[in-house]
Amino acid sequence: QVQLVESGGGLVQPGGSLRLSCAASGRSINTIYAMGWYRQAPGQQRELVATITSGRTTNYADSVKGRFTISNDNVKKMVYLQMSSLKPEDTAVYYCNASFSPAYWGQGTQVTVSS
């Protein structure tokens, strides 16, 4: 079992920055080989934002390349998402995921980009 807890969301103006954090815990945390961030806007499907493996190989959605940076701390079992140059279309609930598993999701954190 893996539990994931996100933090760091909030309201930010267009062009601003936010940093999201996700902490993993549970009996199966040592089996985690990748973590990622996904987002879901109202009325839309959940979509991948960025992923990172334990070896720090990263993957980004085209819509966030050059603006978002994913990083991790394998010792602390944390994953971070540094978001810059935020746009209104980045508004969504952001979810943390472990090992691409449908069973391992956090509760989500709201990010709202608005003036």
XYZ file of C-alpha atoms in Angstrom:
115
model
C 0.000 0.000 0.000
C 1.089 3.494 -0.811
C -0.419 6.712 0.463
C 0.223 9.992 -1.317
C -0.392 13.471 0.059
C -0.110 16.559 -2.136
C 0.403 20.134 -0.992
C 1.278 23.529 -2.408
C -1.696 24.403 -4.561
C -3.407 27.753 -4.513
C -4.425 30.830 -6.442
C -1.811 32.525 -8.600
C -1.873 35.200 -11.263
C -1.007 34.416 -14.873
C 2.751 34.358 -15.288
C 3.262 33.368 -11.681
C 4.833 30.311 -10.106
C 3.864 27.568 -7.685
C 5.612 24.539 -6.292
C 3.674 21.377 -5.581
C 4.905 18.671 -3.256
C 3.845 15.054 -2.826
C 4.852 12.823 0.066
C 4.664 9.056 -0.227
C 4.258 6.707 2.698
C 3.085 3.178 3.398
C 4.305 -0.387 3.460
C 5.031 -0.534 -0.259
C 6.933 2.724 -0.743
C 10.161 0.871 -1.469
C 8.506 -0.649 -4.538
C 7.882 2.766 -6.107
C 9.904 3.105 -9.302
C 8.333 6.256 -10.677
C 6.147 9.123 -9.582
C 4.163 11.589 -11.531
C 1.800 14.508 -11.635
C -1.518 14.500 -13.443
C -4.237 17.120 -13.608
C -7.936 17.279 -14.200
C -9.811 20.399 -15.190
C -13.597 20.660 -14.775
C -15.391 18.626 -17.408
C -12.180 17.144 -18.747
C -10.342 13.867 -18.392
C -7.340 13.490 -16.163
C -4.150 14.058 -18.111
C -0.482 13.463 -17.581
C 1.611 16.473 -16.649
C 5.015 15.010 -15.854
C 6.631 11.841 -14.591
C 10.003 10.958 -13.119
C 11.602 7.594 -12.464
C 13.762 6.697 -9.503
C 16.684 7.104 -11.914
C 15.442 10.649 -12.605
C 14.337 10.069 -16.179
C 11.638 12.647 -16.840
C 8.741 12.981 -19.233
C 6.531 16.021 -19.784
C 3.321 16.825 -21.547
C 3.967 19.101 -24.517
C 1.762 21.770 -22.956
C 4.084 22.213 -19.964
C 7.524 21.647 -21.472
C 9.847 24.503 -20.658
C 7.554 25.817 -17.933
C 7.252 22.966 -15.422
C 10.022 20.967 -13.789
C 9.522 17.681 -11.949
C 12.056 16.496 -9.393
C 12.237 13.897 -6.660
C 13.955 12.981 -3.439
C 14.328 9.224 -3.306
C 15.413 9.272 0.329
C 12.450 11.323 1.537
C 10.073 9.663 -0.967
C 8.955 13.033 -2.216
C 8.170 14.369 -5.665
C 7.918 18.031 -6.580
C 6.487 20.019 -9.456
C 7.877 23.505 -9.980
C 5.437 25.403 -12.163
C 6.411 28.685 -13.785
C 4.870 30.988 -16.361
C 1.483 29.689 -15.323
C -1.455 30.170 -17.664
C -5.196 30.150 -16.985
C -5.405 26.841 -18.854
C -3.190 25.286 -16.185
C -6.099 25.614 -13.756
C -6.986 22.141 -12.520
C -6.808 19.744 -9.627
C -3.319 18.289 -9.614
C -2.857 14.701 -8.510
C 0.218 12.756 -7.523
C 0.610 9.168 -8.724
C 3.035 6.391 -7.890
C 4.395 3.798 -10.310
C 1.667 4.524 -12.906
C -0.662 2.505 -10.716
C -4.420 3.179 -10.819
C -4.473 2.292 -7.138
C -2.029 4.966 -6.005
C -3.425 8.472 -6.175
C -3.331 11.389 -3.805
C -6.379 13.427 -2.894
C -5.397 16.249 -5.223
C -4.542 19.896 -4.757
C -6.297 22.759 -6.525
C -4.297 25.108 -8.706
C -6.128 28.179 -9.969
C -4.480 30.611 -12.362
C -6.500 33.787 -12.588
C -6.136 37.521 -12.401
